[in-house]
XYZ file of C-alpha atoms in Angstrom:
698
model
C -163.966 85.775 -199.657
C -164.613 84.763 -196.088
C -162.493 86.027 -193.242
C -162.047 85.364 -189.570
C -160.241 86.816 -186.555
C -157.183 85.176 -185.085
C -156.259 85.059 -181.431
C -154.527 88.402 -181.667
C -157.658 90.042 -182.966
C -156.373 90.627 -186.499
C -158.689 89.860 -189.346
C -157.269 87.393 -191.748
C -158.679 85.841 -194.902
C -159.030 82.150 -195.475
C -156.626 82.344 -198.354
C -153.882 83.641 -196.056
C -154.118 80.750 -193.695
C -155.223 77.611 -195.687
C -154.126 76.015 -198.854
C -156.388 75.954 -201.914
C -157.878 72.546 -201.059
C -158.452 73.646 -197.511
C -160.128 76.827 -198.639
C -162.441 74.853 -200.894
C -163.424 72.602 -198.048
C -163.884 75.499 -195.679
C -165.844 77.659 -198.108
C -168.101 74.766 -198.987
C -168.826 74.220 -195.349
C -169.428 77.913 -194.842
C -171.702 78.068 -197.843
C -173.733 75.230 -196.478
C -174.074 77.093 -193.197
C -174.815 80.415 -194.755
C -177.706 82.051 -193.055
C -177.497 79.668 -190.172
C -176.243 80.923 -186.847
C -176.621 78.939 -183.654
C -174.639 81.341 -181.565
C -171.435 79.252 -181.524
C -168.014 80.749 -182.284
C -166.852 80.512 -185.880
C -164.933 77.274 -186.574
C -166.607 75.303 -183.812
C -168.764 72.296 -184.861
C -172.433 72.759 -184.336
C -174.987 70.088 -183.459
C -175.969 69.983 -187.118
C -172.385 69.266 -188.028
C -172.361 66.371 -185.588
C -175.569 65.037 -187.116
C -174.127 65.246 -190.631
C -170.953 63.453 -189.541
C -172.970 60.710 -187.872
C -175.219 60.272 -190.923
C -172.327 60.055 -193.362
C -170.455 57.632 -191.093
C -173.515 55.412 -190.823
C -173.929 55.387 -194.598
C -170.304 54.422 -195.093
C -170.578 51.657 -192.480
C -173.623 50.163 -194.194
C -171.971 50.260 -197.609
C -168.627 48.789 -196.653
C -169.235 46.439 -193.753
C -171.587 43.665 -192.648
C -171.834 43.715 -188.885
C -170.087 40.700 -187.526
C -169.225 39.286 -191.044
C -165.491 40.079 -190.931
C -165.331 40.634 -187.179
C -164.817 44.394 -187.523
C -166.550 46.868 -185.287
C -168.334 49.863 -186.747
C -166.862 53.297 -185.924
C -169.312 55.946 -184.859
C -168.512 59.595 -184.431
C -170.764 61.476 -182.096
C -170.752 64.920 -180.517
C -167.855 64.158 -178.159
C -165.597 63.304 -181.062
C -166.742 66.499 -182.808
C -165.803 68.551 -179.774
C -162.380 66.956 -179.674
C -161.919 67.819 -183.320
C -162.961 71.421 -182.620
C -160.463 71.639 -179.785
C -157.732 70.443 -182.098
C -158.751 73.118 -184.582
C -158.283 75.816 -181.946
C -154.868 74.482 -181.018
C -154.004 74.426 -184.706
C -154.658 78.127 -185.039
C -152.135 78.752 -182.281
C -149.366 76.612 -183.738
C -149.388 77.972 -187.255
C -150.140 76.954 -190.770
C -148.593 73.473 -190.531
C -150.821 72.522 -187.664
C -153.783 74.131 -189.425
C -153.230 71.917 -192.500
C -153.123 68.854 -190.287
C -156.339 69.968 -188.636
C -158.075 70.376 -191.993
C -157.054 66.833 -193.032
C -158.453 65.544 -189.766
C -161.729 67.394 -190.295
C -161.996 66.145 -193.910
C -161.872 62.527 -192.759
C -164.010 63.355 -189.732
C -162.097 60.909 -187.566
C -158.729 62.530 -187.491
C -156.922 60.106 -189.952
C -154.059 61.055 -192.271
C -154.378 60.887 -196.079
C -152.318 57.703 -196.237
C -154.570 56.127 -193.608
C -157.598 57.205 -195.582
C -156.170 55.700 -198.746
C -155.233 52.469 -196.973
C -158.620 52.219 -195.285
C -160.337 52.969 -198.569
C -158.392 50.158 -200.289
C -159.149 47.685 -197.532
C -162.774 48.734 -197.632
C -162.873 48.187 -201.410
C -161.303 44.740 -201.023
C -163.767 43.874 -198.319
C -166.633 45.054 -200.497
C -165.346 43.007 -203.447
C -164.803 39.957 -201.254
C -168.226 40.306 -199.715
C -169.809 40.780 -203.143
C -167.982 37.747 -204.551
C -168.935 35.629 -201.573
C -172.513 36.738 -201.853
C -172.564 35.932 -205.547
C -171.064 32.455 -204.947
C -173.518 31.815 -202.150
C -176.350 33.001 -204.330
C -175.205 30.753 -207.205
C -174.988 27.781 -204.839
C -178.462 28.467 -203.584
C -179.748 28.765 -207.129
C -178.068 25.499 -208.230
C -179.252 23.733 -205.113
C -182.800 24.837 -205.734
C -182.489 23.885 -209.407
C -181.230 20.397 -208.553
C -183.898 19.845 -205.899
C -186.649 20.973 -208.226
C -185.136 18.914 -211.069
C -185.101 15.787 -208.935
C -188.690 16.415 -207.906
C -189.708 16.821 -211.547
C -187.850 13.641 -212.582
C -189.398 11.575 -209.766
C -192.800 12.934 -210.678
C -192.300 11.996 -214.335
C -191.155 8.500 -213.348
C -194.243 8.033 -211.201
C -196.467 9.291 -214.000
C -194.775 6.918 -216.463
C -195.101 3.986 -214.051
C -198.773 4.686 -213.502
C -199.224 4.941 -217.257
C -197.466 1.624 -217.866
C -199.514 -0.085 -215.178
C -202.700 1.294 -216.618
C -201.701 0.251 -220.143
C -200.674 -3.257 -219.088
C -203.742 -3.741 -216.961
C -205.959 -2.607 -219.773
C -206.339 -5.387 -222.328
C -206.799 -4.782 -225.977
C -210.524 -4.228 -226.109
C -212.154 -5.345 -229.327
C -215.868 -4.688 -229.158
C -216.563 -7.472 -231.642
C -214.554 -9.983 -229.588
C -216.047 -9.055 -226.201
C -218.916 -11.307 -225.188
C -221.296 -10.798 -222.273
C -222.328 -13.555 -219.893
C -225.130 -11.355 -218.597
C -223.122 -9.624 -215.896
C -219.752 -8.812 -217.474
C -217.988 -8.532 -220.808
C -215.327 -11.151 -221.478
C -212.420 -10.825 -223.873
C -211.138 -14.079 -225.452
C -210.252 -16.286 -222.477
C -208.679 -19.761 -222.313
C -208.232 -22.209 -219.456
C -205.402 -24.684 -220.080
C -205.210 -27.700 -217.754
C -202.359 -30.220 -217.798
C -202.969 -33.645 -216.235
C -199.404 -34.846 -215.715
C -198.912 -38.517 -216.658
C -202.449 -39.014 -217.990
C -201.971 -41.714 -220.627
C -204.241 -41.530 -223.682
C -205.836 -44.934 -223.115
C -206.937 -43.937 -219.604
C -209.939 -42.504 -221.429
C -211.022 -46.029 -222.385
C -211.307 -47.501 -218.871
C -214.808 -46.258 -218.026
C -213.320 -44.044 -215.315
C -213.706 -40.623 -216.957
C -217.342 -39.783 -217.774
C -216.675 -36.046 -217.695
C -213.684 -36.189 -220.029
C -215.492 -38.523 -222.399
C -218.478 -36.179 -222.501
C -216.077 -33.286 -223.002
C -214.657 -35.097 -226.041
C -218.170 -35.581 -227.432
C -218.773 -31.825 -227.230
C -215.363 -30.690 -228.410
C -212.518 -31.505 -230.763
C -209.589 -33.861 -230.187
C -207.195 -36.324 -231.818
C -206.998 -39.937 -230.742
C -203.855 -38.931 -228.895
C -201.178 -36.242 -228.793
C -197.503 -37.150 -229.025
C -195.113 -35.813 -226.401
C -191.597 -34.692 -227.255
C -188.421 -36.620 -226.584
C -187.451 -37.265 -223.838
C -190.965 -37.933 -222.584
C -190.455 -36.490 -219.093
C -192.286 -33.696 -217.271
C -190.159 -30.553 -217.342
C -189.014 -30.687 -220.987
C -192.546 -31.448 -222.180
C -194.342 -28.845 -220.119
C -191.942 -26.209 -221.350
C -192.313 -27.485 -224.916
C -196.093 -27.074 -224.628
C -195.550 -23.555 -223.244
C -193.087 -22.451 -225.962
C -193.763 -24.609 -229.032
C -190.053 -25.515 -229.099
C -188.340 -28.891 -228.996
C -186.301 -29.451 -225.833
C -183.079 -29.079 -227.812
C -184.297 -25.595 -228.813
C -185.548 -24.234 -225.477
C -182.717 -25.793 -223.446
C -184.581 -27.752 -220.767
C -183.377 -31.086 -222.156
C -184.311 -33.260 -219.184
C -185.451 -33.328 -215.608
C -181.755 -33.274 -214.734
C -178.753 -32.373 -216.894
C -175.351 -30.687 -216.873
C -174.490 -27.459 -218.677
C -170.783 -27.498 -219.637
C -170.728 -23.761 -220.408
C -172.306 -22.698 -217.131
C -170.632 -25.505 -215.190
C -173.949 -25.930 -213.406
C -176.433 -28.754 -212.949
C -180.182 -28.470 -213.487
C -182.281 -30.592 -211.165
C -186.025 -30.195 -211.440
C -187.057 -30.699 -207.788
C -184.459 -28.281 -206.419
C -185.609 -24.654 -206.899
C -182.081 -23.377 -206.250
C -180.887 -25.371 -209.258
C -183.858 -25.032 -211.558
C -185.550 -21.639 -211.198
C -182.801 -19.373 -212.537
C -183.968 -17.741 -215.799
C -180.804 -18.717 -217.711
C -182.033 -22.321 -217.934
C -185.253 -21.403 -219.727
C -184.917 -20.352 -223.367
C -187.643 -19.382 -225.804
C -190.764 -17.425 -224.936
C -193.473 -19.174 -222.896
C -197.176 -18.482 -223.226
C -197.394 -16.138 -220.245
C -194.549 -13.952 -221.511
C -196.080 -13.781 -224.999
C -199.441 -12.799 -223.517
C -198.053 -10.183 -221.121
C -195.944 -8.611 -223.882
C -199.163 -7.962 -225.754
C -201.089 -6.656 -222.736
C -203.078 -9.856 -222.274
C -202.975 -10.758 -218.603
C -202.180 -14.291 -217.484
C -202.472 -16.454 -214.360
C -200.185 -19.490 -214.030
C -200.976 -22.129 -211.423
C -197.907 -24.284 -210.616
C -196.865 -24.768 -214.278
C -193.225 -25.933 -214.490
C -191.001 -22.928 -215.217
C -193.543 -20.250 -214.329
C -191.573 -19.187 -211.222
C -188.307 -18.651 -213.109
C -188.780 -14.911 -213.957
C -188.253 -15.649 -217.651
C -187.363 -12.523 -219.674
C -188.095 -10.565 -216.471
C -191.742 -10.419 -217.536
C -194.047 -11.713 -214.854
C -197.575 -13.091 -215.185
C -200.255 -11.154 -213.367
C -200.611 -14.131 -211.015
C -198.138 -16.938 -210.249
C -199.009 -19.749 -207.858
C -196.002 -21.619 -206.480
C -195.898 -25.382 -206.679
C -197.704 -27.232 -203.907
C -197.861 -30.970 -204.502
C -200.245 -31.538 -201.602
C -202.970 -29.150 -202.769
C -206.297 -30.929 -203.121
C -207.972 -30.779 -206.517
C -211.143 -28.864 -205.495
C -208.934 -25.967 -204.383
C -207.500 -25.768 -207.877
C -211.020 -25.376 -209.221
C -211.776 -22.675 -206.654
C -208.646 -20.822 -207.711
C -209.541 -20.910 -211.403
C -213.144 -19.814 -210.858
C -212.002 -17.104 -208.455
C -209.807 -15.631 -211.183
C -212.760 -15.596 -213.582
C -214.911 -13.849 -210.962
C -212.634 -10.799 -210.860
C -214.001 -7.595 -212.428
C -213.314 -7.220 -216.129
C -211.704 -4.176 -217.735
C -215.062 -2.450 -218.258
C -216.644 -3.463 -214.964
C -217.293 -1.245 -211.967
C -214.694 -1.830 -209.277
C -211.956 -3.026 -211.625
C -208.458 -2.572 -210.181
C -205.238 -2.228 -212.144
C -203.357 -4.470 -209.715
C -206.012 -7.201 -209.813
C -206.929 -7.732 -213.459
C -209.042 -10.605 -214.694
C -206.710 -12.875 -216.691
C -207.443 -14.056 -220.208
C -205.017 -16.977 -219.950
C -205.213 -19.401 -217.016
C -202.812 -22.358 -217.096
C -203.053 -24.947 -214.311
C -200.866 -27.961 -213.574
C -202.281 -31.139 -211.935
C -199.568 -33.594 -210.751
C -201.718 -36.285 -209.092
C -202.007 -38.878 -211.867
C -198.272 -38.812 -212.535
C -197.424 -39.038 -208.845
C -199.618 -42.067 -208.199
C -198.622 -43.626 -211.496
C -195.001 -43.644 -210.344
C -195.921 -44.886 -206.908
C -198.381 -47.645 -207.769
C -198.056 -48.203 -211.515
C -200.405 -47.227 -214.382
C -202.448 -50.439 -214.072
C -202.805 -50.479 -210.313
C -206.011 -50.327 -208.323
C -204.826 -47.082 -206.705
C -204.393 -45.280 -210.004
C -208.042 -45.867 -210.854
C -209.232 -43.665 -208.025
C -206.654 -41.011 -208.975
C -207.913 -40.949 -212.558
C -211.475 -40.627 -211.281
C -210.458 -37.753 -208.999
C -208.944 -35.872 -211.932
C -212.159 -36.386 -213.878
C -214.212 -35.137 -210.908
C -212.072 -32.013 -210.773
C -212.891 -31.277 -214.407
C -216.587 -31.827 -213.648
C -216.448 -29.213 -210.877
C -214.814 -26.747 -213.241
C -217.345 -27.264 -216.038
C -220.240 -26.918 -213.590
C -218.706 -23.678 -212.304
C -218.456 -22.322 -215.849
C -222.046 -23.291 -216.541
C -223.249 -21.515 -213.386
C -221.510 -18.356 -214.583
C -222.943 -18.700 -218.078
C -219.422 -19.083 -219.461
C -219.694 -22.477 -221.170
C -219.782 -20.931 -224.634
C -217.590 -17.948 -223.743
C -214.440 -19.412 -222.168
C -212.222 -21.904 -224.016
C -211.173 -25.000 -222.067
C -208.212 -27.104 -223.227
C -207.175 -30.281 -221.389
C -203.816 -31.880 -222.152
C -201.231 -34.227 -220.672
C -197.472 -34.294 -221.070
C -196.749 -38.026 -221.493
C -197.967 -41.511 -220.645
C -196.653 -44.156 -218.250
C -195.285 -47.720 -218.424
C -195.208 -50.407 -215.760
C -191.769 -51.426 -214.495
C -190.587 -54.473 -212.618
C -187.417 -55.705 -210.931
C -186.996 -58.235 -213.733
C -186.686 -55.389 -216.241
C -183.929 -53.425 -214.532
C -180.466 -53.388 -216.109
C -177.432 -52.777 -213.951
C -175.533 -49.743 -215.200
C -172.232 -51.266 -214.093
C -172.893 -54.192 -216.462
C -172.847 -51.752 -219.358
C -170.154 -49.211 -218.465
C -167.678 -48.350 -215.776
C -169.190 -45.332 -213.990
C -165.677 -44.142 -213.102
C -165.091 -43.359 -216.775
C -167.742 -40.647 -216.725
C -167.782 -37.183 -215.227
C -171.552 -36.633 -215.298
C -174.611 -38.842 -215.738
C -177.745 -37.037 -216.975
C -181.383 -37.999 -217.157
C -183.542 -40.896 -216.053
C -184.680 -43.520 -216.992
C -182.525 -42.882 -220.028
C -178.861 -42.191 -219.255
C -176.755 -39.422 -220.806
C -173.039 -39.991 -220.216
C -170.235 -37.405 -220.310
C -166.771 -39.039 -220.393
C -164.033 -37.595 -218.222
C -161.822 -37.608 -221.296
C -163.679 -36.734 -224.485
C -161.058 -38.678 -226.462
C -162.471 -41.866 -224.937
C -165.961 -41.187 -226.325
C -165.707 -43.358 -229.440
C -164.150 -46.265 -227.537
C -166.840 -46.118 -224.848
C -169.572 -45.931 -227.455
C -168.280 -49.026 -229.260
C -168.012 -50.852 -225.943
C -171.630 -50.150 -224.956
C -172.971 -50.700 -228.473
C -171.345 -54.139 -228.549
C -173.108 -55.103 -225.300
C -176.396 -53.701 -226.595
C -176.318 -56.258 -229.414
C -177.082 -58.946 -226.841
C -179.454 -56.741 -224.794
C -182.418 -55.894 -227.032
C -184.026 -53.821 -224.294
C -181.663 -50.851 -224.772
C -180.571 -48.524 -227.564
C -177.214 -46.723 -227.671
C -176.603 -43.478 -229.543
C -174.115 -40.717 -229.989
C -175.458 -37.251 -230.669
C -174.176 -37.705 -234.208
C -176.409 -40.738 -234.921
C -179.381 -39.873 -232.695
C -182.655 -40.524 -234.580
C -183.685 -37.323 -236.308
C -187.285 -37.678 -235.151
C -186.084 -37.226 -231.562
C -184.872 -33.675 -232.283
C -182.377 -34.298 -229.532
C -178.857 -33.411 -230.659
C -178.405 -29.690 -231.287
C -177.640 -28.452 -227.811
C -174.505 -28.588 -225.681
C -176.621 -29.527 -222.693
C -177.316 -32.878 -224.369
C -174.697 -35.407 -223.284
C -172.569 -36.945 -226.085
C -173.440 -40.605 -225.316
C -176.904 -42.002 -224.515
C -178.265 -45.334 -223.315
C -182.036 -45.409 -223.878
C -184.063 -48.313 -222.464
C -187.123 -49.690 -224.206
C -190.539 -48.903 -222.720
C -191.022 -50.589 -219.371
C -187.312 -51.123 -218.747
C -185.052 -49.224 -216.395
C -181.338 -48.754 -215.815
C -180.026 -48.429 -212.268
C -176.634 -48.151 -210.654
C -175.868 -50.374 -207.707
C -175.997 -47.495 -205.255
C -179.702 -47.116 -206.019
C -180.737 -50.671 -206.823
C -178.636 -53.847 -206.811
C -180.297 -56.110 -209.344
C -178.757 -59.401 -208.149
C -179.563 -58.711 -204.519
C -183.106 -57.748 -205.441
C -183.627 -61.002 -207.304
C -182.299 -63.039 -204.391
C -184.429 -61.196 -201.847
C -187.484 -60.786 -204.028
C -187.299 -57.007 -203.663
C -189.638 -54.836 -205.650
C -188.303 -52.111 -207.904
C -189.585 -48.599 -207.342
C -190.998 -46.624 -209.000
C -193.655 -48.998 -210.305
C -194.407 -46.719 -213.254
C -191.871 -44.951 -215.463
C -191.886 -42.672 -218.514
C -189.186 -40.954 -220.549
C -188.961 -43.473 -223.385
C -189.386 -43.121 -227.134
C -192.030 -40.401 -227.423
C -193.801 -42.260 -230.240
C -194.363 -45.457 -228.242
C -198.082 -46.096 -227.554
C -197.471 -46.189 -223.797
C -196.148 -42.614 -223.935
C -199.127 -41.093 -225.722
C -200.765 -38.007 -224.192
C -204.169 -36.321 -224.638
C -205.547 -33.105 -226.141
C -209.210 -32.085 -225.860
C -210.589 -28.590 -226.554
C -213.940 -26.834 -226.468
C -215.073 -23.215 -226.709
C -215.590 -20.301 -229.104
C -212.044 -20.654 -230.512
C -212.975 -24.187 -231.634
C -216.141 -23.713 -233.729
C -216.348 -27.308 -234.920
C -218.990 -29.972 -234.896
C -219.255 -31.802 -231.572
C -217.061 -34.888 -231.321
C -214.766 -33.657 -234.126
C -211.561 -35.585 -234.685
C -208.231 -34.238 -235.919
C -205.152 -36.205 -236.846
C -202.672 -36.841 -234.010
C -200.027 -34.119 -233.632
C -197.009 -33.433 -231.440
C -197.221 -31.151 -228.420
C -195.031 -28.528 -230.126
C -198.307 -27.398 -231.757
C -200.021 -26.451 -228.503
C -198.314 -23.046 -228.157
C -199.721 -21.698 -231.431
C -203.187 -23.066 -230.642
C -203.357 -21.342 -227.250
C -201.952 -18.062 -228.598
C -204.595 -17.998 -231.333
C -207.348 -18.771 -228.832
C -206.618 -15.592 -226.820
C -205.783 -13.389 -229.792
C -202.021 -12.884 -229.381
C -199.314 -13.303 -231.975
C -197.030 -16.260 -231.157
C -193.266 -15.971 -231.076
C -191.137 -18.049 -233.425
C -191.471 -21.757 -232.633
C -191.362 -25.272 -234.085
C -195.129 -25.641 -234.445
C -197.081 -25.267 -237.679
C -200.760 -25.697 -236.740
C -202.939 -22.588 -236.429
C -206.579 -22.095 -235.578
C -209.077 -23.055 -236.737
C -208.138 -26.726 -236.572
C -209.063 -28.892 -239.543
C -211.102 -31.951 -238.531
C -210.826 -35.146 -240.554
C -214.185 -36.441 -239.349
C -215.987 -37.444 -236.188
C -214.936 -39.920 -233.560
C -218.113 -41.847 -234.342
C -217.357 -42.267 -238.043
C -216.972 -45.879 -239.193
C -213.503 -45.195 -240.585
C -212.245 -43.837 -237.267
C -209.442 -46.019 -235.844
C -210.601 -48.068 -232.873
C -209.592 -47.179 -229.376
C -206.226 -48.757 -228.657
C -205.136 -49.949 -225.241
C -201.458 -50.889 -225.442
C -200.285 -53.740 -223.228
C -197.738 -53.127 -220.537
C -194.672 -55.373 -220.369
C -195.241 -58.700 -218.598
C -193.278 -59.392 -215.433
C -190.708 -61.943 -216.575
C -189.896 -62.957 -213.010
C -193.359 -64.421 -212.573
C -193.919 -65.807 -216.054
C -192.902 -69.397 -215.429
C -194.027 -69.295 -211.812
C -197.597 -68.695 -212.912
C -197.550 -70.961 -215.950
C -197.902 -74.755 -215.881
C -195.400 -76.330 -218.242
C -197.205 -78.449 -220.841
C -196.240 -82.041 -221.551
C -194.687 -83.009 -224.836
C -197.943 -84.719 -225.953
C -199.975 -81.644 -225.179
C -197.478 -79.535 -227.061
C -197.800 -81.774 -230.094
C -201.595 -81.687 -229.831
C -201.494 -77.937 -229.603
C -199.189 -77.803 -232.560
C -201.608 -79.941 -234.591
C -204.445 -77.601 -233.702
C -202.358 -74.570 -234.623
C -201.530 -76.116 -237.977
C -205.225 -76.513 -238.687
C -205.891 -72.953 -237.541
C -203.125 -71.642 -239.718
C -204.436 -73.496 -242.680
C -207.880 -72.024 -242.133
C -206.494 -68.480 -241.779
C -207.554 -68.106 -238.154
C -204.035 -67.512 -236.789
C -203.516 -63.821 -237.561
C -202.451 -62.143 -234.331
C -198.731 -61.574 -233.648
C -197.233 -63.122 -230.560
C -196.012 -60.750 -227.876
C -192.976 -62.038 -226.010
C -192.996 -61.841 -222.228
C -189.948 -59.601 -222.068
C -191.081 -56.846 -224.396
C -193.962 -54.468 -224.484
C -196.624 -54.648 -227.140
C -195.396 -53.351 -230.486
C -196.860 -50.171 -231.939
C -199.995 -50.473 -233.996
C -197.994 -50.116 -237.199
C -196.383 -53.507 -236.607
C -199.708 -55.366 -236.519
C -199.535 -55.944 -240.256
C -196.412 -58.118 -240.034
C -196.498 -61.756 -241.165
C -198.129 -64.112 -238.620
C -195.950 -66.638 -236.882
C -196.324 -70.241 -238.177
C -197.219 -73.085 -235.845
C -193.753 -74.522 -236.129
C -192.126 -71.187 -235.200
C -194.494 -70.858 -232.257
C -193.652 -74.399 -231.094
C -189.933 -73.749 -231.462
C -190.145 -70.573 -229.398
C -192.107 -72.366 -226.706
C -189.541 -75.182 -226.627
C -186.733 -72.626 -226.366
C -188.520 -71.048 -223.455
C -188.909 -74.365 -221.699
C -185.276 -75.188 -222.287
C -184.127 -71.873 -220.861
C -186.320 -72.375 -217.814
C -184.978 -75.879 -217.219
C -181.374 -74.719 -217.602
C -181.975 -71.923 -215.145
C -183.660 -74.204 -212.658
C -180.883 -76.787 -212.831
C -178.213 -74.115 -212.660
C -179.729 -72.685 -209.520
C -180.818 -75.784 -207.588
C -178.597 -78.768 -208.576
C -175.006 -79.414 -207.502
C -172.135 -78.836 -209.918
C -174.313 -76.131 -211.439
C -176.095 -78.814 -213.447
C -173.128 -79.300 -215.750
C -173.580 -83.132 -215.811
C -177.274 -82.920 -216.597
C -178.219 -82.976 -220.265
C -180.435 -80.145 -221.465
C -183.691 -80.557 -223.290
């Protein structure tokens, strides 16, 4: 056992002075220093002791504290503190065992703290370590989650971009069928069709020696004598019918203007804000069908193409521009064909070459309204449309595409001449104040303010129509079935439909009586929208190309324009959506246009201007009438009088009526006498005093 000398010089053992714990501490320290003597008195801290204390203190500081984290300052014990502790140890030996025990506790903690202070500091240190560890773990978790989210977002964005690029590449890449691809010498072409609509181009315009290109096109292609439009025979419903294969009652565009009671909105064709919302346009048009099946399309001003239908856009959409000259339309079409194909060098996904090109040409319709379908001005417009087609066909020939690209030329309806003498005042038929909305033109769809008044109003107008043969009156319930114009809420419940060449106008637009007094002219001079089966409303269809492998000049039976959608879909190799058409390619010719049994070209007569009938006709004398009657009797007896008589106030009847019984000479004479009598009564009524009441009639 170790011993040491006290101040009195007596040797004492460690066990006599310290407790058991103190002896253990002291002996351990002595054992560590055994064999080491630096010449210092026993019990005094050496430099090594100071170094040990400093090392242990530094280790504890690093384990329990982060400098500056909790705002605590590290405690360092150097040699000065060791000397102070040694001095206290000396004083403890003088004051006895109690002070010695205190000294040993101070030396054990190395900073002179009591056991309770050590315990308290140890607890606080543990809490600080736990708090620091927890905070570090939370911070580490936050950093991990933040990095995970950032990387996740990056991955998701990358996948979206990859998917978008994939979709673009898929859509821009047409279905390539090696057997269907044909080379023009410089590029491979998939099935491609150009569809051109000549708005307002009446079928008999082809018989006026104004269209050499179209007539030659017919000789090389396939066509019916005419194509029937759909009812009503106006532009927007018919162009969308050709694009969808649906009747107007099915696709919802039931007129150029109409009211939707469910939406409480009005459609008006010349106002984009009221016509280009997709909710107006039902069904699936050609460009949507093509794009769904990865066949790219280019639509040039076609009605409805700017409406974002089904949120599927054509590859190219050209907005309507009524002032665009026709050669620019040709340049646009040929420019689209000149784009690189899917297998060509330099092809771009964002600039594909379309397989469907549909172009709208408004010029003939515009001038037909302005000048009339039989005017001098319309002749030059018809010729200009034919010249445009010539430029296109020459361009195809120069590119060696004549037998590779299909070309289909159509129109949407015909045109009839109007005149101030054939305008009916709306106020003479109904009281406009009884109706909430008036739809359409030249036909009138009426929506009563009170639906309970519908039957009464219908009977009222129908009664007046009995004495006005130039109009027809229908409810939706008795609308002719062939019109296919009843099964849609956008169709007004009551309709007044004028005969071809007649018009209905309210006084705000055209006062009939004032116009007659002043000799005013009614505008427009040409009108359409009548019975779609009337000869004046007939349209055209002519096709040529690899999808129409028929003999040149082939003739098919007339069909309605609901069939066009299927024909175009088949020509570019896409599957049509459900529609009202039934024809599919190949078409089935019934012969050639040059066959003897082919019906002759028919040029229907426009209505005659009743206001000028008697002014331009010299009234015959009674003797001349009798002489004429005698000659007619002889002609009738010999069978030479076979043609029906067309009255001045009506248009020529359809061809089907030409087989009716001929009018006898006596009936003809009676009608002429009635006409003379009416003219005389009118003249006397207008020019003689007392309204001619004292003058006997003839």
